[in-house]
mmCIF file of C-alpha atoms in Angstrom:
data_model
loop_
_atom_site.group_PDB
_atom_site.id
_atom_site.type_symbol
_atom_site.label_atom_id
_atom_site.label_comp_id
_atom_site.label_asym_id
_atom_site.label_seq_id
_atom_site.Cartn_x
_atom_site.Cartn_y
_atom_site.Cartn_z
ATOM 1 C CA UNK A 1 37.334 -142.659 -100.450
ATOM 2 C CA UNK A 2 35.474 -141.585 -97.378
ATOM 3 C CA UNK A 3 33.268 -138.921 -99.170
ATOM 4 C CA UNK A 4 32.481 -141.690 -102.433
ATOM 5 C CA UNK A 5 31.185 -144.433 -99.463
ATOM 6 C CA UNK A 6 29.149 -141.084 -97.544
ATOM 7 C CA UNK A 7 27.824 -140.406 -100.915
ATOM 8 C CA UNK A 8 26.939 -143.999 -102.064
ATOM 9 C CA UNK A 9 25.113 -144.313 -99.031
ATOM 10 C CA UNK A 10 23.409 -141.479 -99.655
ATOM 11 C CA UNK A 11 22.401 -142.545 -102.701
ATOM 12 C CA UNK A 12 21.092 -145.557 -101.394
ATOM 13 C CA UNK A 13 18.967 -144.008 -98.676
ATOM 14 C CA UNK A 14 17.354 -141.645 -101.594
ATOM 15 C CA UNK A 15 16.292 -144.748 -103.018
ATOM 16 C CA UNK A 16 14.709 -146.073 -100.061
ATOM 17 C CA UNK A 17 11.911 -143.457 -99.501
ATOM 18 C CA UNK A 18 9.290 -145.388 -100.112
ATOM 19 C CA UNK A 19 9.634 -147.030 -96.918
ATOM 20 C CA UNK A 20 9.433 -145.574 -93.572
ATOM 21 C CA UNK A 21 11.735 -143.150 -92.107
ATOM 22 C CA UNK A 22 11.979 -145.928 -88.756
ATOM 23 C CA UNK A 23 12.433 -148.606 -90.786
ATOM 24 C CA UNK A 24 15.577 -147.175 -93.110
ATOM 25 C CA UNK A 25 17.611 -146.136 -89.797
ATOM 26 C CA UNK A 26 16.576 -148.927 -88.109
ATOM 27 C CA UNK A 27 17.874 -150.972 -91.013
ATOM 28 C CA UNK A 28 20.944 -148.515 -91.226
ATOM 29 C CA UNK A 29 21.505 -148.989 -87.666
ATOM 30 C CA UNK A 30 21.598 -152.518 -87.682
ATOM 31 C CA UNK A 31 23.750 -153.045 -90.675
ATOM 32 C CA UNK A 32 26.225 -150.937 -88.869
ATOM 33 C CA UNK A 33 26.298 -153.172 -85.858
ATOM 34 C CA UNK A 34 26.509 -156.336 -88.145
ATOM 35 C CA UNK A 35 29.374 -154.547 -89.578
ATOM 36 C CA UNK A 36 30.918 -153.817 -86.497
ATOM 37 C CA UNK A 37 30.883 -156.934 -85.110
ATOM 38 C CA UNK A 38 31.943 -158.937 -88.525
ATOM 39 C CA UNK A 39 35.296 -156.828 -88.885
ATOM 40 C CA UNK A 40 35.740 -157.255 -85.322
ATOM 41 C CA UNK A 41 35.620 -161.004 -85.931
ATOM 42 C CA UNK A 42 37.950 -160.996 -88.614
ATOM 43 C CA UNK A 43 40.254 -158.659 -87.408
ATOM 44 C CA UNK A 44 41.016 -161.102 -84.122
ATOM 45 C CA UNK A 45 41.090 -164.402 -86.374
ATOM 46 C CA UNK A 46 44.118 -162.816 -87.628
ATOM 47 C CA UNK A 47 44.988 -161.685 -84.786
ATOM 48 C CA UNK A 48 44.417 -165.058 -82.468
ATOM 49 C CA UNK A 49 46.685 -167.296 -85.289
ATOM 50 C CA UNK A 50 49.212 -164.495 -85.458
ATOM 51 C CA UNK A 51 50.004 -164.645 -81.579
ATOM 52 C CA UNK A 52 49.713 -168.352 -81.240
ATOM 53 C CA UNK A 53 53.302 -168.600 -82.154
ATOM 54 C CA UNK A 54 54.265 -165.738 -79.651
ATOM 55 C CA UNK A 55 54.170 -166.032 -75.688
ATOM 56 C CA UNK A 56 51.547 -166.356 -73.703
ATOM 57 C CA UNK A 57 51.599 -162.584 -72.397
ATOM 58 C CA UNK A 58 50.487 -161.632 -76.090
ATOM 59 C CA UNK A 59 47.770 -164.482 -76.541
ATOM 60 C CA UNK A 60 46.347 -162.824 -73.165
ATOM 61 C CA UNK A 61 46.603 -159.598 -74.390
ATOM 62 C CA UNK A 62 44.777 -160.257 -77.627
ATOM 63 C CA UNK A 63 42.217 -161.988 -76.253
ATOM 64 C CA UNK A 64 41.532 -159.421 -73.059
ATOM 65 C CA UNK A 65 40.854 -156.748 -76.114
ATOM 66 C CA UNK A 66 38.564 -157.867 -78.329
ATOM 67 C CA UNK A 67 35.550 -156.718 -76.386
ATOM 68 C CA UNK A 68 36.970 -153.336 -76.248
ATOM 69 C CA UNK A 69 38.162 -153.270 -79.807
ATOM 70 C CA UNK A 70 34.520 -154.298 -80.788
ATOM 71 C CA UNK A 71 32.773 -151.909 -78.768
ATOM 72 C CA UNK A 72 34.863 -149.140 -80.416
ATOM 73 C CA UNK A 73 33.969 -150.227 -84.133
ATOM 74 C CA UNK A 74 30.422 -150.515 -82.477
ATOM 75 C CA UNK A 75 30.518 -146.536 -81.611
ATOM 76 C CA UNK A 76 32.865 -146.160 -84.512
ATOM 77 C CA UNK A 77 29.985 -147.571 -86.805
ATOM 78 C CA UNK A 78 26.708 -146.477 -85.215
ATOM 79 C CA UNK A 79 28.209 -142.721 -85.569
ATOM 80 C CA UNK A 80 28.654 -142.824 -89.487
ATOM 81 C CA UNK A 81 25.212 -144.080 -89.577
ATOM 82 C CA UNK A 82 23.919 -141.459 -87.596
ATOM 83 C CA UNK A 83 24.957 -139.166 -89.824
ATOM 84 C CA UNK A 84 23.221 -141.513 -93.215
ATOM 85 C CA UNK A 85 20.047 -142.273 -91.328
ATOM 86 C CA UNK A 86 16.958 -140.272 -91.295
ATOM 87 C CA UNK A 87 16.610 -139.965 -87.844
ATOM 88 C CA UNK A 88 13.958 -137.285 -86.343
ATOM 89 C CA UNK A 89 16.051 -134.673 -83.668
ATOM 90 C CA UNK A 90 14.518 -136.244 -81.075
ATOM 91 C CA UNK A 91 15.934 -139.636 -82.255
ATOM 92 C CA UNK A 92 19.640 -138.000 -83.237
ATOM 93 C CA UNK A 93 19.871 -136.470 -79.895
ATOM 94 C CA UNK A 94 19.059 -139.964 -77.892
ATOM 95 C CA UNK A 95 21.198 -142.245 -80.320
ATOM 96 C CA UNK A 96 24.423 -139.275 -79.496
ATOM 97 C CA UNK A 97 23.766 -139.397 -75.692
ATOM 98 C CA UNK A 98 23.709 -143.233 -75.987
ATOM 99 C CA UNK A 99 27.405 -143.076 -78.278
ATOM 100 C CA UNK A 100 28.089 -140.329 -75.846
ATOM 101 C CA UNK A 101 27.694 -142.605 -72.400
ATOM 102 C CA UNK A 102 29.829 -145.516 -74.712
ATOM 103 C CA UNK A 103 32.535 -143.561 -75.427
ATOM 104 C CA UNK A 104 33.034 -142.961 -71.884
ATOM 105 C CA UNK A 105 32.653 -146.360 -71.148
ATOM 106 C CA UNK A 106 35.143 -147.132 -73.784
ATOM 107 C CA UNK A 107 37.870 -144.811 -72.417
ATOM 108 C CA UNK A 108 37.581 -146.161 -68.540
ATOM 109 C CA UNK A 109 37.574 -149.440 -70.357
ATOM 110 C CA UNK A 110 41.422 -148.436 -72.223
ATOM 111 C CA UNK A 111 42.450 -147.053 -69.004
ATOM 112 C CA UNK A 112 41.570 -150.307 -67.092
ATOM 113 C CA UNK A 113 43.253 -152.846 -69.542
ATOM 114 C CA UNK A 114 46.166 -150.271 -69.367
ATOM 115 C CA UNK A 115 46.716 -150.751 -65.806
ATOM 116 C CA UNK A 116 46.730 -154.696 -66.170
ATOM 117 C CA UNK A 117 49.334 -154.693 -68.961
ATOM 118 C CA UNK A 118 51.245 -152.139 -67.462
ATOM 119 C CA UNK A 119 50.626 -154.154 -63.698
ATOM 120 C CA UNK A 120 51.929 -157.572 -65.833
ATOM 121 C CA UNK A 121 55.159 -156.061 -67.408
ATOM 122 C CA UNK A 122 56.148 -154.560 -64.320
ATOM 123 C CA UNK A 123 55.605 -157.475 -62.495
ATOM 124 C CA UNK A 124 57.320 -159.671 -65.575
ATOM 125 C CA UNK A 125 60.939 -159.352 -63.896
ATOM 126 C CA UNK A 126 60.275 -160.176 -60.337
ATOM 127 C CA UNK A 127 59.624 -163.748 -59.144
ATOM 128 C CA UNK A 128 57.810 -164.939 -56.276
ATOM 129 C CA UNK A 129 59.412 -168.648 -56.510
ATOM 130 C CA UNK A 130 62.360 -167.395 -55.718
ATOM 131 C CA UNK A 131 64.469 -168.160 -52.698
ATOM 132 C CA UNK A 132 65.286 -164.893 -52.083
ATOM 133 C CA UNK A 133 61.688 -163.038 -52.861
ATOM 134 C CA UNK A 134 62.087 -160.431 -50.343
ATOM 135 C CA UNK A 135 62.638 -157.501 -53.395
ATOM 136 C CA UNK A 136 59.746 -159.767 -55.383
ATOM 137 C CA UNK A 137 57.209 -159.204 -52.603
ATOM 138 C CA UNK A 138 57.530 -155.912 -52.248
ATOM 139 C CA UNK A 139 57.024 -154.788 -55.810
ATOM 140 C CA UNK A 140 54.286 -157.191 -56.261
ATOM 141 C CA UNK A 141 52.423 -155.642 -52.870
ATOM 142 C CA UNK A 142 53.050 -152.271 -53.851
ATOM 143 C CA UNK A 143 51.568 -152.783 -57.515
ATOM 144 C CA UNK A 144 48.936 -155.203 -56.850
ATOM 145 C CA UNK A 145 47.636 -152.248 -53.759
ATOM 146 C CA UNK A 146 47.893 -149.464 -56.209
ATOM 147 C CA UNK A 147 46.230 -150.855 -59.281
ATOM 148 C CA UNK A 148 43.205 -152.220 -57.144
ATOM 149 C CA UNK A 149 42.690 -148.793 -55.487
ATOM 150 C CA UNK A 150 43.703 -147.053 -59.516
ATOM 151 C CA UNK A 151 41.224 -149.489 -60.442
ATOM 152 C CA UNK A 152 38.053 -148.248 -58.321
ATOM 153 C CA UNK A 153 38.819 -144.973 -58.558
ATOM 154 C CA UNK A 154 38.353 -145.852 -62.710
ATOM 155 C CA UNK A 155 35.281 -147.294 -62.181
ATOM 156 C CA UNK A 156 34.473 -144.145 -60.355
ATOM 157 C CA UNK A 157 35.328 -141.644 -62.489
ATOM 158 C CA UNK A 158 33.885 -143.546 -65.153
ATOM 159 C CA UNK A 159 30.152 -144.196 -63.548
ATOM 160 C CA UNK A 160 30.686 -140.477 -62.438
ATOM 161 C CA UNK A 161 31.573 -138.932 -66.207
ATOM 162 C CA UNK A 162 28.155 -141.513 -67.365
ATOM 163 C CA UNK A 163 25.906 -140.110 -65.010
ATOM 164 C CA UNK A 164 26.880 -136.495 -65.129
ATOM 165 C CA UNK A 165 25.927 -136.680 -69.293
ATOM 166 C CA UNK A 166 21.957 -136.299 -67.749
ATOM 167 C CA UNK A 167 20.953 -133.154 -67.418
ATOM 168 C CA UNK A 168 19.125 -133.933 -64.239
ATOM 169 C CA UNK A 169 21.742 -135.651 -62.475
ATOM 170 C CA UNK A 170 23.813 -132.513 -63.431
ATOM 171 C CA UNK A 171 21.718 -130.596 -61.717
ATOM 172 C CA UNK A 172 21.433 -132.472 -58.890
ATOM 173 C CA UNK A 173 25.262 -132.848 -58.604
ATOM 174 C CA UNK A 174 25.855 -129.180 -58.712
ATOM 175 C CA UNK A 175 23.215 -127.903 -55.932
ATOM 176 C CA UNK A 176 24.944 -131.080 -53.660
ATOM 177 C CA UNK A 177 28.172 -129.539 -54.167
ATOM 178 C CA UNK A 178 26.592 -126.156 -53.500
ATOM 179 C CA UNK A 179 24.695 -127.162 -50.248
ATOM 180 C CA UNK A 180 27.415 -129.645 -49.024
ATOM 181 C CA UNK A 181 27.293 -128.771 -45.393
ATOM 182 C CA UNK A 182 24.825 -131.355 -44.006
ATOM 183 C CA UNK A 183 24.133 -133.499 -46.808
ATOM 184 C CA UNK A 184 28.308 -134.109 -47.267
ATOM 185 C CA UNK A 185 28.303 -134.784 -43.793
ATOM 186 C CA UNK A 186 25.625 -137.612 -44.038
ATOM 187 C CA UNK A 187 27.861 -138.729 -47.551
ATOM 188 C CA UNK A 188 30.947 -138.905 -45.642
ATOM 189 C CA UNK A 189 29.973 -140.859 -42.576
ATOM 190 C CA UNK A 190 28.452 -143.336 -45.334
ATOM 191 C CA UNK A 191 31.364 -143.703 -46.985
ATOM 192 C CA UNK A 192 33.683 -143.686 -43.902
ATOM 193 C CA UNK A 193 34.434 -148.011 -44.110
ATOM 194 C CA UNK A 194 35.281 -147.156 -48.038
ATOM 195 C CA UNK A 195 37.126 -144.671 -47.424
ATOM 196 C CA UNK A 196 38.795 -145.346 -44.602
ATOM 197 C CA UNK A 197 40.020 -149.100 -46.497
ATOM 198 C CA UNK A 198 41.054 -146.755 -49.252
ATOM 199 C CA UNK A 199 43.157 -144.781 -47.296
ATOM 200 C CA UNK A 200 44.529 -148.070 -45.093
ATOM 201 C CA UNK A 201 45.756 -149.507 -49.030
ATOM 202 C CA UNK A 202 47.351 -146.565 -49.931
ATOM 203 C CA UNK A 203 49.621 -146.734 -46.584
ATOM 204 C CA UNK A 204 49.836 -150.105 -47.181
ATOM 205 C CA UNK A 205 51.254 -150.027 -50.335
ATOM 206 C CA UNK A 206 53.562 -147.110 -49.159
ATOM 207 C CA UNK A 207 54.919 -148.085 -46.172
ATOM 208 C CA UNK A 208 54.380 -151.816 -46.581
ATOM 209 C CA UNK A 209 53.674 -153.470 -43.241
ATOM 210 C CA UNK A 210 52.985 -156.350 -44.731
ATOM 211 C CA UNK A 211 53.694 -158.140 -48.316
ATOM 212 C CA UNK A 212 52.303 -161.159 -50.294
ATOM 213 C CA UNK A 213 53.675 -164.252 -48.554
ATOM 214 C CA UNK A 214 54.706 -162.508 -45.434
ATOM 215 C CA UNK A 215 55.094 -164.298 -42.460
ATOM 216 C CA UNK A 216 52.831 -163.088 -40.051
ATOM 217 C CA UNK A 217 51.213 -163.573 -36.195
ATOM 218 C CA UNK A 218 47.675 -161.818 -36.029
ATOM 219 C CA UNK A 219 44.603 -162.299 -33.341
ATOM 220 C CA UNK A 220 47.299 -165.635 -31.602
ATOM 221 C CA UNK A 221 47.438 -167.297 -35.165
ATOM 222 C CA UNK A 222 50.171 -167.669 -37.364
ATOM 223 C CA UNK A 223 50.341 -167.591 -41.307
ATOM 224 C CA UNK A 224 50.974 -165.764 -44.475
ATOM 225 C CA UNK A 225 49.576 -163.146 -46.085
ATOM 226 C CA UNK A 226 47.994 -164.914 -49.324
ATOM 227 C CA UNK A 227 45.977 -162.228 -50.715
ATOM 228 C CA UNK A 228 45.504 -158.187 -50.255
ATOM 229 C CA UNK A 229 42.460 -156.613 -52.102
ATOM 230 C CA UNK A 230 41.541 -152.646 -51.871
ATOM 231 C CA UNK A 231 39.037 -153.423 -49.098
ATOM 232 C CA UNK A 232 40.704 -156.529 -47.070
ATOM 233 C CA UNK A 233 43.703 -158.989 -46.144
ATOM 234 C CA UNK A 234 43.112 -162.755 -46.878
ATOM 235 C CA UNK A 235 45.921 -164.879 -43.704
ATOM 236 C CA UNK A 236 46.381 -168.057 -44.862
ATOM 237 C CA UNK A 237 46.745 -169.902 -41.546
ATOM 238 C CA UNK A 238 49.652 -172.634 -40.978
ATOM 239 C CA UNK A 239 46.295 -175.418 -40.734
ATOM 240 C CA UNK A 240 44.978 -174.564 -44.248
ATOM 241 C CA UNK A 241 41.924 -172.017 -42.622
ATOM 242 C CA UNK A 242 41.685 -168.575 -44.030
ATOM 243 C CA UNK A 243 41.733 -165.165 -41.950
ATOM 244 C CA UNK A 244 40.391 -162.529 -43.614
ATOM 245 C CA UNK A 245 41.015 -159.381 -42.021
ATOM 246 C CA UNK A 246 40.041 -155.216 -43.048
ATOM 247 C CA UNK A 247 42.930 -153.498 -44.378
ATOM 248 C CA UNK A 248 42.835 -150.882 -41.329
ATOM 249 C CA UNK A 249 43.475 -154.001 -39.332
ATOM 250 C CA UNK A 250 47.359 -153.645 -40.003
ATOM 251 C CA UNK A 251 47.167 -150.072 -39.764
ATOM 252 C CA UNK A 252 45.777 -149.863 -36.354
ATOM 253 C CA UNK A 253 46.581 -152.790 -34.170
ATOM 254 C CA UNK A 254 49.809 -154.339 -33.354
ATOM 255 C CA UNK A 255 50.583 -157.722 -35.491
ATOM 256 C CA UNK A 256 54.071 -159.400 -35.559
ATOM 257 C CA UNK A 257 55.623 -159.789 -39.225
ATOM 258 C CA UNK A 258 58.262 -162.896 -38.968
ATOM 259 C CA UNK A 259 59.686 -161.063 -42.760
ATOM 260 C CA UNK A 260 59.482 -157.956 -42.816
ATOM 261 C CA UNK A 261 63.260 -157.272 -43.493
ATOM 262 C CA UNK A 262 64.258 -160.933 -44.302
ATOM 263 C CA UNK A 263 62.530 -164.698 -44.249
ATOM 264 C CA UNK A 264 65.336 -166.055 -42.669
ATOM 265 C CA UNK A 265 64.757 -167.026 -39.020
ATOM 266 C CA UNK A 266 66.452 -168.099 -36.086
ATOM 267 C CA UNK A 267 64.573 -170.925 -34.497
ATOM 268 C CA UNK A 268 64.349 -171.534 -30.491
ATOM 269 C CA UNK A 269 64.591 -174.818 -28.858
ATOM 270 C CA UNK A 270 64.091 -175.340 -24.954
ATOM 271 C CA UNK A 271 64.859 -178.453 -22.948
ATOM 272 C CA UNK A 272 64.422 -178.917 -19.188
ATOM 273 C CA UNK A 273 66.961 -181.450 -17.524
ATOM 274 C CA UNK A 274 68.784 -182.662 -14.733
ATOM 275 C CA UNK A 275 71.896 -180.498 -13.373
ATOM 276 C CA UNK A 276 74.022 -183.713 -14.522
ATOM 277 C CA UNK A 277 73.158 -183.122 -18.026
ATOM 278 C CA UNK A 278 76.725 -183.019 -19.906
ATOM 279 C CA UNK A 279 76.466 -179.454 -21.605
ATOM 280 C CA UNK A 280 79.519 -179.613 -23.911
ATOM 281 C CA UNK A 281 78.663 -183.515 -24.936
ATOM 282 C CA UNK A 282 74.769 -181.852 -25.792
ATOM 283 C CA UNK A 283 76.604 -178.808 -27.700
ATOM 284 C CA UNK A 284 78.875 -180.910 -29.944
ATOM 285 C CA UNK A 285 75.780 -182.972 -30.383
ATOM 286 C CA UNK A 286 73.419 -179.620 -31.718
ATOM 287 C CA UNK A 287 76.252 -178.351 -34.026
ATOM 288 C CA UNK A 288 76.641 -182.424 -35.332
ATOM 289 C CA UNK A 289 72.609 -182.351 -35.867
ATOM 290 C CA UNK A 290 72.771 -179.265 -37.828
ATOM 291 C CA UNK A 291 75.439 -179.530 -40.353
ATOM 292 C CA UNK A 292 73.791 -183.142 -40.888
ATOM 293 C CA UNK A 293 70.195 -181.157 -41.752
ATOM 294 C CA UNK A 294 69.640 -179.512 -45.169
ATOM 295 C CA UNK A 295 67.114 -177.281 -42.849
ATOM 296 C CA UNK A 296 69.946 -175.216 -41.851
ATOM 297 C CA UNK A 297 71.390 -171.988 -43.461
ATOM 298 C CA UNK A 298 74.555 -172.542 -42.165
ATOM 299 C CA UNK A 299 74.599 -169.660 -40.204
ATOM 300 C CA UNK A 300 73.085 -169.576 -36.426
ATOM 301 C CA UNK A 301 74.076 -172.534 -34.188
ATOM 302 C CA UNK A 302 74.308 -172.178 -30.629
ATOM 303 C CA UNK A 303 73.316 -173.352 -26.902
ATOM 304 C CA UNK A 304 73.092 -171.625 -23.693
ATOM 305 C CA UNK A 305 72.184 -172.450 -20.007
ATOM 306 C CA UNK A 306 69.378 -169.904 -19.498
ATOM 307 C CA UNK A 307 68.346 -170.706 -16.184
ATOM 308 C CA UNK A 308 67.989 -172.736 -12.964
ATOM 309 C CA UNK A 309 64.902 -174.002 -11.850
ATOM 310 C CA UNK A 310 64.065 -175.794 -8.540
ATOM 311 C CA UNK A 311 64.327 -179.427 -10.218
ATOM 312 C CA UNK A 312 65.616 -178.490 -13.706
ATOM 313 C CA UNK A 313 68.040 -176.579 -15.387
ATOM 314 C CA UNK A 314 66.967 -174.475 -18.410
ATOM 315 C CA UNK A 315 68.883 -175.077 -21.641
ATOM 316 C CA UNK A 316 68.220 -173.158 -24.651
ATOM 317 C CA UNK A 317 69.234 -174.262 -28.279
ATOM 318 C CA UNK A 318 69.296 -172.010 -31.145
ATOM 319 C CA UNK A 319 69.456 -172.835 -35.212
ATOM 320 C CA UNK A 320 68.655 -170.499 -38.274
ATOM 321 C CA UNK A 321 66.843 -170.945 -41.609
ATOM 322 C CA UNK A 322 65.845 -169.518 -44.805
ATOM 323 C CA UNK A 323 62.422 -169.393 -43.854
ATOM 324 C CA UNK A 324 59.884 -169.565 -41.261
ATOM 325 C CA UNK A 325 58.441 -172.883 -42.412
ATOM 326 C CA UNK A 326 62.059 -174.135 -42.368
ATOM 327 C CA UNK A 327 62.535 -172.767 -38.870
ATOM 328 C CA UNK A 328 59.374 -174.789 -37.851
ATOM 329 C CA UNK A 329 60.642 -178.304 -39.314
ATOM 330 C CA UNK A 330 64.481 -177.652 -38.047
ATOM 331 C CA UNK A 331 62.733 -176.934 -34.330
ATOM 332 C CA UNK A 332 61.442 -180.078 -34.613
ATOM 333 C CA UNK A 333 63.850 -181.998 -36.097
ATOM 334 C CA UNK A 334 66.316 -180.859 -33.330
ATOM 335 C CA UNK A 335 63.866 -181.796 -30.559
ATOM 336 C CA UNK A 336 63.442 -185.446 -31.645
ATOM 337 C CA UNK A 337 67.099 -186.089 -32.578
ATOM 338 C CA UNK A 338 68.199 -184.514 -29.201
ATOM 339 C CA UNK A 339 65.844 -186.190 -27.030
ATOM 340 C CA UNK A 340 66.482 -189.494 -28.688
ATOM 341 C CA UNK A 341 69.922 -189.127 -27.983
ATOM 342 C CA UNK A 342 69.846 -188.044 -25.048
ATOM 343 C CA UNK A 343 67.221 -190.790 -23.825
ATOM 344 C CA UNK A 344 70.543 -193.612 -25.617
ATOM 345 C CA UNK A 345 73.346 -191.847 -24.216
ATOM 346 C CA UNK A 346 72.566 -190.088 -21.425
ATOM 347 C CA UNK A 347 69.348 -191.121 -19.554
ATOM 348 C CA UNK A 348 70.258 -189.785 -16.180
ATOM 349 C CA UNK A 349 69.886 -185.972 -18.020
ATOM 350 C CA UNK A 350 66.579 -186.091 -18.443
ATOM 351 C CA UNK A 351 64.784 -184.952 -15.596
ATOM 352 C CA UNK A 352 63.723 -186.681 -12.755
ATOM 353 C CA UNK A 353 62.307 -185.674 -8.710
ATOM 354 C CA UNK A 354 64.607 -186.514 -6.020
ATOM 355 C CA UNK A 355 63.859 -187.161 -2.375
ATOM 356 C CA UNK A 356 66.721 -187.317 0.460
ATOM 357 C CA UNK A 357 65.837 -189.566 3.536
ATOM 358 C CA UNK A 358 68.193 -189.103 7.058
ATOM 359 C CA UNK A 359 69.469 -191.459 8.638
ATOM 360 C CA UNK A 360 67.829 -192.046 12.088
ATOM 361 C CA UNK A 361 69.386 -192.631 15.175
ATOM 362 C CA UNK A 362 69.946 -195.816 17.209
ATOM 363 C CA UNK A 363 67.090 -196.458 19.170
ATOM 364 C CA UNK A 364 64.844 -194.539 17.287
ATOM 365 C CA UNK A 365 61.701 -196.812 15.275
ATOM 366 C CA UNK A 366 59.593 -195.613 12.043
ATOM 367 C CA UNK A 367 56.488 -193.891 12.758
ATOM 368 C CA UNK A 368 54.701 -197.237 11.682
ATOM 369 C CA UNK A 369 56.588 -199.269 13.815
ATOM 370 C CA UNK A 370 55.832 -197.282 16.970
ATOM 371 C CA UNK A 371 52.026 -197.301 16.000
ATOM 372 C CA UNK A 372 51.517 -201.196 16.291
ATOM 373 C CA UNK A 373 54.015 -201.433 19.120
ATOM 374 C CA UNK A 374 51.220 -199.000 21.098
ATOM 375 C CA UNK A 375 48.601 -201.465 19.859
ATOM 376 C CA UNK A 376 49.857 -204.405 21.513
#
């Protein structure tokens, strides 16, 4: 079937030479891309109705490769006319090297839409809604690291493979490589931010530090890690602002991570009152205000004198929860249902100065009183 079409179109061409030899394969070029880009259209009509009755994963997927579908029946096309038209060897040569550079394009292309559908089905079982997302975090950190840094080095290879299809920049490649003693130094300390973010992801995504959604205290702010890219770390802050930080940043400074190993927390609550404070009245009270809270895990409940201070005593409360933003509300829910209580039931705990005035002897007058007594 293939040889009857080559030779119809032959035949055709024959026909054609009373016109121009520009004009045929430009008219032979341009029927191919017509072509092209009508069975491309057709193809995904099909296609688009066919997968509205399936999930959305497979709408997205058909609609994330039609562009690459049609720019391979574009190279696919322009190459069997090529071979019909009656193009000059000057012409032939710069119409390959232009399919050539494509084609390369093309295949970085596949390679890119492969890492987001293989990215997507990975990251199809794991869910970051859950309660427990510990397990979900990780994976999702790990794969969303990796395909950003698989991702440039794509687009590398690929502008790289383009490029290297010109003779001169060939050329010019091989006699860097062969005089790389200065000039690679010069390259390198250019390059050292990229590279050194590069590097920073990979550890990231290795030893994981830090996840998506961790809870985390950097530069005296807290937050939670909302986004990582190859180059940088987007903190969003408890107050809505966003901290964007360079991936070395986590590499080479310290930085407190509130779930690392789990998001549950235990919370800390301090009060400062009077020595007659009842302590096992205020403990029954702190276990009473937990079970009552759907803030608490059910797990850590507990209060301790801590210390003594001059005019105070230090009491220290402690409750757990799932999370940290849970941890934050229980804190304060315990503070205002303690201190409300304790300002109804027990006043005299809260805390208060104290002065202690002698008794003076018989005989003896206030300073005051001996000052007007001089007067007269």
């Amino acid at each position: 079937m293939l040889h009857q079409f080559d030779a119809a179109a032959r035949r055709v061409v024959a026909s054609l030479d009373w016109a121009p030899s520009w004009l045929i394969s430009l008219l032979i070029l341009a029927a191919a891309l017509l072509l092209a880009v009508g069975v491309n259209r057709v193809i995904y009509r099909v296609l688009n109705r066919m997968a509205q009755k399936h999930a959305l994963f497979w709408r997205s997927l058909v609609q994330r490769t039609e562009g690459l579908s049609r720019l391979a029946l574009i190279v696919l096309f322009l190459s069997v006319a090529a071979t019909i038209a009656p193009l000059s060897v000057a012409q032939a040569g710069a119409l390959r090297h232009v399919l050539a550079i494509c084609f390369i394009c093309l295949v970085g292309w596949v390679a890119m839409i492969t890492l987001h559908i293989w990215t997507t089905v990975y990251l199809r079982r794991f869910k970051l809604d859950s309660e427990d997302n510990l397990l979900a975090r990780k994976h999702a950190t790990q794969s969303r690291i990796l395909k950003r840094v698989a991702g440039t080095l794509i687009v590398l290879i690929t502008a790289s493979a383009a490029l290297m299809t010109f003779d001169s920049v060939r050329q010019y490649g091989v006699s860097l490589l062969a005089s790389a003693g200065a000039a690679g130094l010069v390259v390198g300390l250019a390059l050292q931010p990229l590279l050194k973010n590069l590097i920073a992801g990979i550890q990231l995504a290795v030893t994981q530090p830090i996840r998506l959604e961790d809870a985390v205290i950097v530069e005296g702010e807290w937050g939670n890690v909302e986004e990582i890219t190859s180059t940088y770390v987007v903190v969003r802050l408890w107050d809505w602002r966003r901290m964007v930080l360079p991936l070395s940043y986590f590499i080479e400074h310290p930085f407190q991570n509130w779930t690392r190993e789990s998001s549950s927390l235990i919370g800390t609550v301090m009060f400062y009152l009077d020595y007659t404070a009842p302590v096992e009245a205020m403990r029954r009270k702190l276990e009473e205000v937990a079970r009552a809270s759907r803030l608490w895990d059910r797990r850590v409940v507990n209060m301790q004198v801590t210390d003594f201070r001059p005019n105070v005593m230090e009491v220290r409360m402690l409750v757990s929860a799932s999370n940290a933003g849970r941890a934050f509300d229980l804190r304060c829910e315990v503070r205002e249902k303690m201190i409300a209580w304790l300002q109804a039931e027990h006043p005299g705990a809260l805390p208060r100065q104290r002065a202690e005035i002698d008794r003076l002897p018989k005989g003896a007058a206030w300073a005051g009183e001996r000052a007007v007594a001089a007067g007269n």
